Coordinates of C-alpha atoms and ligand atoms in Angstrom, one line a residue:
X1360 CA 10.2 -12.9 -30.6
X1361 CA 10.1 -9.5 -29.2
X1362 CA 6.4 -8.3 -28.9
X1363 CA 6.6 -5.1 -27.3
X1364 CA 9.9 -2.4 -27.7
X1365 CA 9.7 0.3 -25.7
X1366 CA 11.9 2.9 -27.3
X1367 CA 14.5 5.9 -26.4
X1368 CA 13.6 6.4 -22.7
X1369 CA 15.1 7.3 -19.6
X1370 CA 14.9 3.7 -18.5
X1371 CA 15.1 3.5 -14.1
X1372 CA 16.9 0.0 -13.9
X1373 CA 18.5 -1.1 -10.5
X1374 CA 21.8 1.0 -11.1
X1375 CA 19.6 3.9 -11.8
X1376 CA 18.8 5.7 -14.7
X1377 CA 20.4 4.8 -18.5
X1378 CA 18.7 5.4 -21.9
X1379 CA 17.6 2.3 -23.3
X1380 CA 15.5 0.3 -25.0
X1381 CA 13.3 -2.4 -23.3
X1382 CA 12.5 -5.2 -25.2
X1383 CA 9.5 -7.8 -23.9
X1384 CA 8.9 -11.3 -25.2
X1385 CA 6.4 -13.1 -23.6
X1386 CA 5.4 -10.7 -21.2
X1387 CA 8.9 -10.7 -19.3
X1388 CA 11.7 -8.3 -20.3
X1389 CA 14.5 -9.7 -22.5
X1390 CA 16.3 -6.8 -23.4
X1391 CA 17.4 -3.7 -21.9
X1392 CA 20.1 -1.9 -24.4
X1393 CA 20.3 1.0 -26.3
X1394 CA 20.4 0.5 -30.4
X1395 CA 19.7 -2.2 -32.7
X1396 CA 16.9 -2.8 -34.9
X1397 CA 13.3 -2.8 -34.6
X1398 CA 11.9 -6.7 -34.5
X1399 CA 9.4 -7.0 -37.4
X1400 CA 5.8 -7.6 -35.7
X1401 CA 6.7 -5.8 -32.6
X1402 CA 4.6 -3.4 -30.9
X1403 CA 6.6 0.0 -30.5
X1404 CA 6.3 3.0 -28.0
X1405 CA 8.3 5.9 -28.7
X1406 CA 9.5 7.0 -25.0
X1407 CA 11.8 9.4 -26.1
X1408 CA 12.2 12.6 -23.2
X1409 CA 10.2 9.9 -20.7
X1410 CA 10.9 8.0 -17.9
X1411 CA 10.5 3.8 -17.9
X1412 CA 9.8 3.2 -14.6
X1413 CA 8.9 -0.4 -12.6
X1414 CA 5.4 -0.7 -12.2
X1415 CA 4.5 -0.2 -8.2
X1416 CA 3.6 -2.6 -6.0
X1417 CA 1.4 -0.8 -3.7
X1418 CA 1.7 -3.6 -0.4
X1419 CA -1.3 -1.8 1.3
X1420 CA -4.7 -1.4 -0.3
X1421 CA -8.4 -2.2 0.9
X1422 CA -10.2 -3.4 -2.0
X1423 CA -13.4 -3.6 0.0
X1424 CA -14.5 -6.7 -2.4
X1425 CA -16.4 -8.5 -1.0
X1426 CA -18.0 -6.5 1.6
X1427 CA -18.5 -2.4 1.1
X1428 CA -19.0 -2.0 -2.6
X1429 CA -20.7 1.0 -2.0
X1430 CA -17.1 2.3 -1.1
X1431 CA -14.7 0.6 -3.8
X1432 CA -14.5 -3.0 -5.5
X1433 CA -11.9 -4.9 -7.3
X1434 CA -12.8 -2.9 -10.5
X1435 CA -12.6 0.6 -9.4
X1436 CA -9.9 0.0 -7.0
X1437 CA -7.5 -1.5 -9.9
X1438 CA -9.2 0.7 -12.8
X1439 CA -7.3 3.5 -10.2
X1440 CA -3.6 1.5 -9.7
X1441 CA -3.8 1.2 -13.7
X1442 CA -4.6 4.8 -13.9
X1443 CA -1.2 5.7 -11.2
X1444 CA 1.1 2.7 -12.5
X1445 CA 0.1 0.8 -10.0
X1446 CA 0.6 -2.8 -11.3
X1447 CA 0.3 -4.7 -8.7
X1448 CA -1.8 -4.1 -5.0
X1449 CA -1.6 -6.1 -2.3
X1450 CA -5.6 -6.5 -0.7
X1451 CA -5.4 -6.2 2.7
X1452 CA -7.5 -8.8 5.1
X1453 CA -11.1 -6.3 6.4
X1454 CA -12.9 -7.3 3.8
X1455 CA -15.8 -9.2 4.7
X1456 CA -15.6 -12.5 5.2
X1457 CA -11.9 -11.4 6.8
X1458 CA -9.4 -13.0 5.0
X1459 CA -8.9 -15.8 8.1
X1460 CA -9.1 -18.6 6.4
X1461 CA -7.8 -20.7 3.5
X1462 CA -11.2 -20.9 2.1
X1463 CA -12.0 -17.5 2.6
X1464 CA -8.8 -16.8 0.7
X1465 CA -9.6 -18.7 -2.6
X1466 CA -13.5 -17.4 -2.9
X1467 CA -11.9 -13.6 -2.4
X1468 CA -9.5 -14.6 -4.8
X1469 CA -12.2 -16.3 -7.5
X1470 CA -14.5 -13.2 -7.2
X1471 CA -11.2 -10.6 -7.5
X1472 CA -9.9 -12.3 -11.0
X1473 CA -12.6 -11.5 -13.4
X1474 CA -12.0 -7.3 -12.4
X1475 CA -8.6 -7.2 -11.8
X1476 CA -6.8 -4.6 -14.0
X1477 CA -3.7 -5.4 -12.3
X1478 CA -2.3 -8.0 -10.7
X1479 CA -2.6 -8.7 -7.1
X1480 CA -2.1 -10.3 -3.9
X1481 CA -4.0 -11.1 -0.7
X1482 CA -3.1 -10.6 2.5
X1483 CA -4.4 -13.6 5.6
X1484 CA -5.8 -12.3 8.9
X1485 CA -4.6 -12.8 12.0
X1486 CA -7.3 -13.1 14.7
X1487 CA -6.7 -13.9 18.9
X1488 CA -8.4 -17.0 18.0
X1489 CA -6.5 -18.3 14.5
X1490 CA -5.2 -22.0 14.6
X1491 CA -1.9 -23.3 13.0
X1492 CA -4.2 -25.2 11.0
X1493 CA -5.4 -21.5 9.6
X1494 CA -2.5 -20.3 9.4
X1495 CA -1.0 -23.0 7.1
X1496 CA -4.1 -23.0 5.3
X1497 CA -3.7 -19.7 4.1
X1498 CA -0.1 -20.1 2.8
X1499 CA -0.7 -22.6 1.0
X1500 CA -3.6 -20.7 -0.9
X1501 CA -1.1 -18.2 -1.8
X1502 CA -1.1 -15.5 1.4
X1503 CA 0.8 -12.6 0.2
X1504 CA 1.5 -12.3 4.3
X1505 CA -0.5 -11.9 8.0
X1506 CA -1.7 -8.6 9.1
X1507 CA -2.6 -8.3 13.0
X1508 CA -4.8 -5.2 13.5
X1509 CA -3.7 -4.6 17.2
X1510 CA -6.3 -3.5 19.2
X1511 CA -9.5 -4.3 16.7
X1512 CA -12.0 -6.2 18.1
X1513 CA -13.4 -8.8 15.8
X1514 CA -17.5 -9.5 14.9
X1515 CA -17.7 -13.3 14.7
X1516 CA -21.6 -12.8 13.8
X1517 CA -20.0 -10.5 10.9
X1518 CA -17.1 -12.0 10.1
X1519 CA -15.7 -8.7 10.3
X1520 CA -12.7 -6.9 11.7
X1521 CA -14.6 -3.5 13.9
X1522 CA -13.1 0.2 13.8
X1523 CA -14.3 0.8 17.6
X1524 CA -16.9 2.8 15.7
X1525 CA -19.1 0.4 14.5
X1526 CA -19.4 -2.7 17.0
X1527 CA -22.8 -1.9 17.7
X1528 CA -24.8 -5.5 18.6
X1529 CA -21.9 -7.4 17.1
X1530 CA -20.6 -10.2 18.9
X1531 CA -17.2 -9.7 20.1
X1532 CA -13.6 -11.7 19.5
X1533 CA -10.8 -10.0 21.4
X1534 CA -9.0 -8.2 19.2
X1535 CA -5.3 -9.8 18.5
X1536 CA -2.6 -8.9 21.6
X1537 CA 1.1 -9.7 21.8
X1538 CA 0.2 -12.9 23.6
X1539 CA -1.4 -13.9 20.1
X1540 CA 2.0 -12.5 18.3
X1541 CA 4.3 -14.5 20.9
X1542 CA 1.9 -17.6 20.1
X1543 CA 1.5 -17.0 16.2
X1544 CA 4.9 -15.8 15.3
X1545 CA 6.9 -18.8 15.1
X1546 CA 4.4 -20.7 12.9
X1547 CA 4.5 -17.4 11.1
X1548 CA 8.3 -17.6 10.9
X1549 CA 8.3 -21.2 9.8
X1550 CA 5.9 -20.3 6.7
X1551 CA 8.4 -17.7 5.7
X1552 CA 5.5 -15.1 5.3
X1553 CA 6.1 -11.5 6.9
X1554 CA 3.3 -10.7 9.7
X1555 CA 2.3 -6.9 9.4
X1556 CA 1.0 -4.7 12.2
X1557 CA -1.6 -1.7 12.9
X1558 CA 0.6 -0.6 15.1
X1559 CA -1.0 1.4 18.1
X1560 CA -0.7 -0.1 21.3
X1561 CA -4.3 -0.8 22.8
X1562 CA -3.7 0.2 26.4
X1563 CA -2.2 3.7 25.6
X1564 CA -5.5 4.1 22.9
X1565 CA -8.0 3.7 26.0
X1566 CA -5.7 5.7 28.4
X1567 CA -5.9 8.6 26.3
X1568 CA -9.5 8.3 24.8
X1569 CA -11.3 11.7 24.5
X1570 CA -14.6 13.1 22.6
X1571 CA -13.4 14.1 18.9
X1572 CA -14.0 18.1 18.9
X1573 CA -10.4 19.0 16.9
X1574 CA -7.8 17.4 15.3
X1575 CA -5.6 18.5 18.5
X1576 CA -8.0 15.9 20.2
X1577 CA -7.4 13.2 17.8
X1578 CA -3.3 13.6 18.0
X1579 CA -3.9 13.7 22.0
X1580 CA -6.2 10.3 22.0
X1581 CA -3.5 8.4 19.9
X1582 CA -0.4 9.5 21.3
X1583 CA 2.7 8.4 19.1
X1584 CA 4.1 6.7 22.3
X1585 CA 1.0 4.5 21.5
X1586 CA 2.9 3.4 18.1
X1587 CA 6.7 3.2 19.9
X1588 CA 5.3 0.7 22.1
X1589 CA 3.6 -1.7 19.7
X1590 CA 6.6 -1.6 18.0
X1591 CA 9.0 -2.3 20.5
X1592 CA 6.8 -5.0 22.3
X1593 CA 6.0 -6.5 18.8
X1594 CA 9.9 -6.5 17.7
X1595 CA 10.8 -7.9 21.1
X1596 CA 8.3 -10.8 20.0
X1597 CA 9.6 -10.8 16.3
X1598 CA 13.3 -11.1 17.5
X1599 CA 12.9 -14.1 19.6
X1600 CA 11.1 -16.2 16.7
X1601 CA 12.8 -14.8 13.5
X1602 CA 9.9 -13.7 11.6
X1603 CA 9.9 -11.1 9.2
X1604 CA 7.9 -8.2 11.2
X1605 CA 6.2 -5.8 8.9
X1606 CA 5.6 -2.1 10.4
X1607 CA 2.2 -0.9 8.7
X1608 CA 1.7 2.8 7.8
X1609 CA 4.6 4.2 10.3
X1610 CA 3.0 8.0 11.2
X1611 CA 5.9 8.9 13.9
X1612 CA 9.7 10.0 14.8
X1613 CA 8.9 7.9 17.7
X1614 CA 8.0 5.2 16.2
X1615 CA 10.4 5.3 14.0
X1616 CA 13.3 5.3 16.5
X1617 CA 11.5 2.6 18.3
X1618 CA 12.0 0.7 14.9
X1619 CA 15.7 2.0 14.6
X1620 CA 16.6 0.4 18.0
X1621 CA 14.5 -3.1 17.2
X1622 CA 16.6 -3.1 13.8
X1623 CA 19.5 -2.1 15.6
X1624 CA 18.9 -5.1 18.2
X1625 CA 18.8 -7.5 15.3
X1626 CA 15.3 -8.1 14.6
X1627 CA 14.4 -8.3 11.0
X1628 CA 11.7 -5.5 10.6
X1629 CA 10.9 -3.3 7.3
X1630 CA 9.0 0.0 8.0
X1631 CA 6.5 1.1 5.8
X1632 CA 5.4 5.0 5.5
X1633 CA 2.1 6.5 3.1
X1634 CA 2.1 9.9 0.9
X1635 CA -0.4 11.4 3.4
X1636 CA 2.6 11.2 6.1
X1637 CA 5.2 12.3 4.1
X1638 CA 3.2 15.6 2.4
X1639 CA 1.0 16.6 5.1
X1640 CA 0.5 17.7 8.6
X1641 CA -2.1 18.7 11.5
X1642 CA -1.4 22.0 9.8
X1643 CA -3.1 21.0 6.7
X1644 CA -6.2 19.5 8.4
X1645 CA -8.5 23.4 8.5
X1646 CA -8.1 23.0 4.9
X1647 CA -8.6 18.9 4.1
X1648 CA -11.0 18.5 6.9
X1649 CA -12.2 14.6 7.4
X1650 CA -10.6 13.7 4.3
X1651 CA -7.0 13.3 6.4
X1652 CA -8.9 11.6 9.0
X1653 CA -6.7 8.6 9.0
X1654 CA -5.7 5.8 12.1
X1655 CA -2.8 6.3 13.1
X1656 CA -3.0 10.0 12.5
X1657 CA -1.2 12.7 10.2
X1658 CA 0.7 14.2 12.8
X1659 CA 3.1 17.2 13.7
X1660 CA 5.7 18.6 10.8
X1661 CA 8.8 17.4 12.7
X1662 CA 7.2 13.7 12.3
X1663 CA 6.9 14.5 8.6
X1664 CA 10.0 15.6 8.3
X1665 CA 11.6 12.1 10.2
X1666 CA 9.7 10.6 7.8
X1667 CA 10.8 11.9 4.7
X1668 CA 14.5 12.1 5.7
X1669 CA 14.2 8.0 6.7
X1670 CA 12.3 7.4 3.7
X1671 CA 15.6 9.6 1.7
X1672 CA 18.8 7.4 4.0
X1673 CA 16.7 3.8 2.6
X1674 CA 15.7 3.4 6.7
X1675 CA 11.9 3.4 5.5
X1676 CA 12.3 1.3 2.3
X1677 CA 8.4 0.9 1.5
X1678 CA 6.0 3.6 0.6
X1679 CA 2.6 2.5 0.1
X1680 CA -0.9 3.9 0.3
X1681 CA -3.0 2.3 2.9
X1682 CA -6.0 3.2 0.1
X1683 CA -8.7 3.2 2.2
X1684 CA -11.8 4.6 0.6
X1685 CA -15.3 5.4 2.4
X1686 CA -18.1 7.5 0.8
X1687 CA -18.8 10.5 0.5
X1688 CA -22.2 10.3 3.4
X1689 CA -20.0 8.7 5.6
X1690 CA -16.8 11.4 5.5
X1691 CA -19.0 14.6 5.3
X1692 CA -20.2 13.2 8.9
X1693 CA -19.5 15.3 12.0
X1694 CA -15.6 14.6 12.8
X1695 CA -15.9 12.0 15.3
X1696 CA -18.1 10.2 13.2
X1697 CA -16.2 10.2 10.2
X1698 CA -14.6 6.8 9.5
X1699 CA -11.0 6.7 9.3
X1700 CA -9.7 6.0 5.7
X1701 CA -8.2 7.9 2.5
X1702 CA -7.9 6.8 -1.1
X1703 CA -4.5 7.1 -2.8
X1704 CA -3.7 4.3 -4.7
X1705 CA -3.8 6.3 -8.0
X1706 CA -1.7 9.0 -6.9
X1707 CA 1.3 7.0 -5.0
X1708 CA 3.6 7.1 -8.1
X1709 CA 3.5 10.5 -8.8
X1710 CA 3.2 11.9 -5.0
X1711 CA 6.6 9.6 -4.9
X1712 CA 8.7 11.5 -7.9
X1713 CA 7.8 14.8 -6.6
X1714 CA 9.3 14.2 -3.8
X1715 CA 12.1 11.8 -5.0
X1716 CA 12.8 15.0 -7.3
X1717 CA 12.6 17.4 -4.4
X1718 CA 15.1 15.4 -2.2
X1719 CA 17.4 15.2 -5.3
X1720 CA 17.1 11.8 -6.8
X1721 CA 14.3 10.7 -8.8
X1722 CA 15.3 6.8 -8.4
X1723 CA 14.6 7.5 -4.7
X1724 CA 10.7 6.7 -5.9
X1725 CA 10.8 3.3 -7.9
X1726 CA 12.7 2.3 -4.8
X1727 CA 9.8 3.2 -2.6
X1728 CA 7.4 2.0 -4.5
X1729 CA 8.7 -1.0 -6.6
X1730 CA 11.9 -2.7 -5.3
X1731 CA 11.1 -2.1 -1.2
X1732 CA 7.8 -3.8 -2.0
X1733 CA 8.7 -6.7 -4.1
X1734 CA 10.9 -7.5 -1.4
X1735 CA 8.2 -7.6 1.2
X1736 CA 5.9 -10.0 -0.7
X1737 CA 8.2 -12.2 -2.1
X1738 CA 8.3 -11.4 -5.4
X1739 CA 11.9 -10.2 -6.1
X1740 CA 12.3 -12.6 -9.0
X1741 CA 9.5 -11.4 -10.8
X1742 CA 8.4 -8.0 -10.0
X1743 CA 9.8 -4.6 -8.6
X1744 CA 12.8 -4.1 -10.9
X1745 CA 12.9 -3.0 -14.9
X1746 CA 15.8 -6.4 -15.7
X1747 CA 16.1 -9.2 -17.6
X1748 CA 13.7 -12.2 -16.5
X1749 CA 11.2 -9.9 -14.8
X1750 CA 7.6 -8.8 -15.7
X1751 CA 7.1 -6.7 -18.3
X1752 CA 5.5 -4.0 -15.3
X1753 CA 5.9 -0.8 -17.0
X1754 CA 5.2 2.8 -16.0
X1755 CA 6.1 5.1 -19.0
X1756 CA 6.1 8.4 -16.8
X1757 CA 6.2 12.2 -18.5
X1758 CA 8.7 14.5 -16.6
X1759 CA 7.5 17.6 -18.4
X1760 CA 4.0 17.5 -18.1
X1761 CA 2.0 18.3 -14.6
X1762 CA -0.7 16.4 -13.3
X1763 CA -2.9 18.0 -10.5
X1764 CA -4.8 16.0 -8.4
X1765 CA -8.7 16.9 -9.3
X1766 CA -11.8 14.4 -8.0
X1767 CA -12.8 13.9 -11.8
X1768 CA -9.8 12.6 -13.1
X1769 CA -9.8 9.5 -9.9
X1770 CA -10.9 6.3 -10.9
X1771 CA -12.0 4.7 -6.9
X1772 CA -15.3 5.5 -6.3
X1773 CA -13.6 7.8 -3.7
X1774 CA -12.5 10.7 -6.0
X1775 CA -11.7 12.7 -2.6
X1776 CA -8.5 12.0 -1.1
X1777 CA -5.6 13.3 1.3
X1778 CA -3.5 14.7 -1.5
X1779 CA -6.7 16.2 -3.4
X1780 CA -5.7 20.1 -5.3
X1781 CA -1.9 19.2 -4.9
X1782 CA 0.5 19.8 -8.3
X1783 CA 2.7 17.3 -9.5
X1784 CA 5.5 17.9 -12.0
X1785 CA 5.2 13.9 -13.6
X1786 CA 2.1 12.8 -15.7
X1787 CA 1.6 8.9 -16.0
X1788 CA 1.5 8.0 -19.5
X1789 CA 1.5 4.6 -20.6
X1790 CA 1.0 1.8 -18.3
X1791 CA 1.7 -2.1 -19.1
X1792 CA 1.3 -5.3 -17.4
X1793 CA 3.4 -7.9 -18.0
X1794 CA 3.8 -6.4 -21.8
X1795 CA 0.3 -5.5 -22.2
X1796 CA -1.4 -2.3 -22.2
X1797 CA -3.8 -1.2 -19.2
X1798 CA -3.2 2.4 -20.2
X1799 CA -2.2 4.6 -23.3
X1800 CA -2.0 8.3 -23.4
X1801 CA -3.4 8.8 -19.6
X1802 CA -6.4 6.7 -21.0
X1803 CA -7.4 3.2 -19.6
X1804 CA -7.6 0.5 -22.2
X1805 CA -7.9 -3.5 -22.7
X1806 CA -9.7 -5.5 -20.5
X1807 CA -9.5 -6.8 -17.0
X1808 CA -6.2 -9.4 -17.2
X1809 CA -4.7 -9.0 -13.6
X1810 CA -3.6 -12.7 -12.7
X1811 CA -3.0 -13.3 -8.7
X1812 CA 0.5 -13.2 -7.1
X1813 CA 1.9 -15.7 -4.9
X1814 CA 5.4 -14.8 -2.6
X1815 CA 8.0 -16.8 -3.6
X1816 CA 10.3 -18.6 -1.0
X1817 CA 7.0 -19.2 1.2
X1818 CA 6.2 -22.7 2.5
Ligands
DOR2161 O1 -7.5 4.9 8.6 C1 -7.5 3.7 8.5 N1 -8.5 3.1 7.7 N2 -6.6 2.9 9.1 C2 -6.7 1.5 9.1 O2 -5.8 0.9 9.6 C3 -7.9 0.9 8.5 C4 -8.4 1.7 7.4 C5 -9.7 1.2 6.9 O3 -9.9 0.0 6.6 O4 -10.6 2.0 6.7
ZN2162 ZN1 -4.9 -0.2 6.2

């Protein structure tokens, strides 16, 4: 019996928009057609002069649960996704414990549950020292993927992966190097999982290190050749074994024609770009200040512009946020100081239509957000696509109302971000999750129900 009808909208399936109405039984979508009658017992949304959207699957968040809850938890950071139609994140592997281990997995996992407005998925760790053993042990727990943080130094006393910042009396792992990709990435490939990389070649980092006294100094110390070689070595790598190579939070037009050539070449590689790279550059840092501090860097407006046009052709098929909140103390510090990092989870779906709109076609954004990313974490039968069979993940999105982007209306416990005093022509509604409300009328409701994902096709 249908449960939830979700009337008279502007409904973005995967042949683009149609007026219809979405029918959910079960929390999985039965129905999408316009007409008919209204099931008795159903609950009914009006969406008439609205858009239905697919709820986004933002593949690259940092709860910081466990760990840093003085920056974010599993609460805040999905009370925020709810907030953006964000139905499902995918937690990346800093937390601390990292995320090496299949134990380390399932506790994260346990203590994530009971907050989760969303759903979500976990992310595994790759460290210069992970076994096989590790490796398999995390797919099986349910390892949305492996992210390598090139160049990041790992505390073993911490269990924690360092920004070069803060390694002060830790004891030091050697941070992962292509000679742990060559030895990693056929077990990789033979799980089926995609490995992701921080893509910024090491070498070039401490080749062009400098004091911090400008943002000109922080675009000189990480060149984007930096970024065009850890993709090219890491593709060479990925080619030869098969796997599925993942680029994190792509910032350059270099990098992003050394991806074009890897792709070219045959290796299987999906590029992944944030809102901060496709709204903003070094021009906008005298007015954001520390708040666009971000590794790799915001850089120069011809990057942007690469960027969005790769993003527009379907090159770049993933945007996501790289939500990264610190506090407040720690961002107001003196530039070099500063940690890297910028919330954005609640405001990827509507920084995504204003610029889907912009470019001309507003199905552009569930693309980006929804259909790239189910791909990417194996959840293309489920999830990332308003169709018959799938979760009931839906974003019901106002095209004539504005949102702009103020510190009290955020929901992470870091209300500043990148994007903070921009205008947006789209204001998020209603949100549901697999057929049940998380938001109505802009306002979050119901409990925490956000069950874990697991990629499909993994082994
Ligand atoms: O700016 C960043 N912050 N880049 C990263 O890759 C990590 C992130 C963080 O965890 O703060
Ligand atoms: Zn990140």
């Amino acid at each position: 019996m249908t449960e939830l009808l979700v009337r008279g909208g502007l409904v973005y399936g995967p042949d683009g928009p149609v007026e219809a109405d979405v029918h959910v039984t079960d929390g999985v979508i039965t129905r999408v057609e316009a007409g008919g009658a209204a099931p008795d017992g159903a609950m009914i949304v009006d969406a008439t002069g609205m858009y239905v959207l697919p709820g986004a699957i933002d593949v690259h968040v940092h709860s910081r649960d466990p760990g840093f809850p003085e920056k974010e938890d599993f609460g805040t950071l999905t009370a925020a996704a709810a907030m953006g139609g964000v139905t499902t994140v995918l937690d990346m592997p800093n937390t601390v414990p990292a995320v090496d281990a299949a134990g380390v997995l399932e506790a994260k996992a346990a203590l994530a549950r009971p907050k989760a407005r969303v759903d979500f998925g976990l992310w595994g760790l790759v460290r210069s020292s992970s076994t096989v053993e590790q490796l398999e042990g995390l797919a099986a727990a349910g390892a949305v993927g492996f992210k390598a943080y090139l160049g990041y130094s790992f505390s073993t006393s911490r269990k924690q992966v360092l920004q070069s910042t803060d390694a002060d009396g830790a004891e030091l792992e050697a941070p992962p190097d292509y000679g742990t990709l060559a030895r990693l990435a056929p077990v990789l490939a033979r799980l089926g999982l995609p490995l992701a990389i921080h893509a910024e070649d090491p070498a070039i980092l401490a080749a062009f290190r400098r004091p911090l006294e400008s943002y000109a100094d922080l675009l000189d110390s990480r060149p984007p050749e930096a970024e065009a070689v850890a993709i090219s070595a890491s593709a060479a790598i990925a080619k030869e074994s098969g796997v599925h190579l993942h680029v994190a939070h792509l910032s350059s037009a270099l990098g992003l024609r050394a991806a074009q050539d890897a792709m070219r070449a045959g290796t299987r590689l999906t590029l992944e770009t944030g809102p901060q790279y496709l709204w903003l550059s070094d021009q906008d840092f005298a007015r954001l200040g520390t708040a666009m501090k971000v590794f790799p860097p915001v850089r120069t407006a011809a990057d942007r512009d690469a960027l969005v046009e790769a993003a527009a052709s379907g090159v770049i098929r993933i945007v996501a946020t790289d939500h990264a909140p610190h506090t407040d103390e720690e961002k107001s510090r003196p530039f070099e100081h500063a940690p890297s990092g910028s919330p954005g989870v609640q405001t990827l779906y509507l920084s995504c239509l204003e610029l889907a709109k912009r470019l001309g076609d507003v199905s552009l954004a569930p693309r980006w957000v929804s259909e790239g990313p189910a791909e990417l974490a194996g959840l293309r039968e489920t999830k990332g696509a308003i169709a018959i069979g799938f979760d009931a993940d839906l974003v019901i999105v106002d095209p004539n109302r504005k949102t702009q982007l103020r510190p009290a209306l955020m929901r992470s416990r870091q209300r500043h971000g990148a994007l903070d005093a921009r205008e947006f022509g789209f204001a998020v509604s209603d949100v549901f999750l697999r057929g049940r409300p998380v938001v109505r009328d802009g306002k979050l409701v119901g409990r925490a129900a956000g069950r874990m994902v697991r990629p499909l096709g993994s082994r």
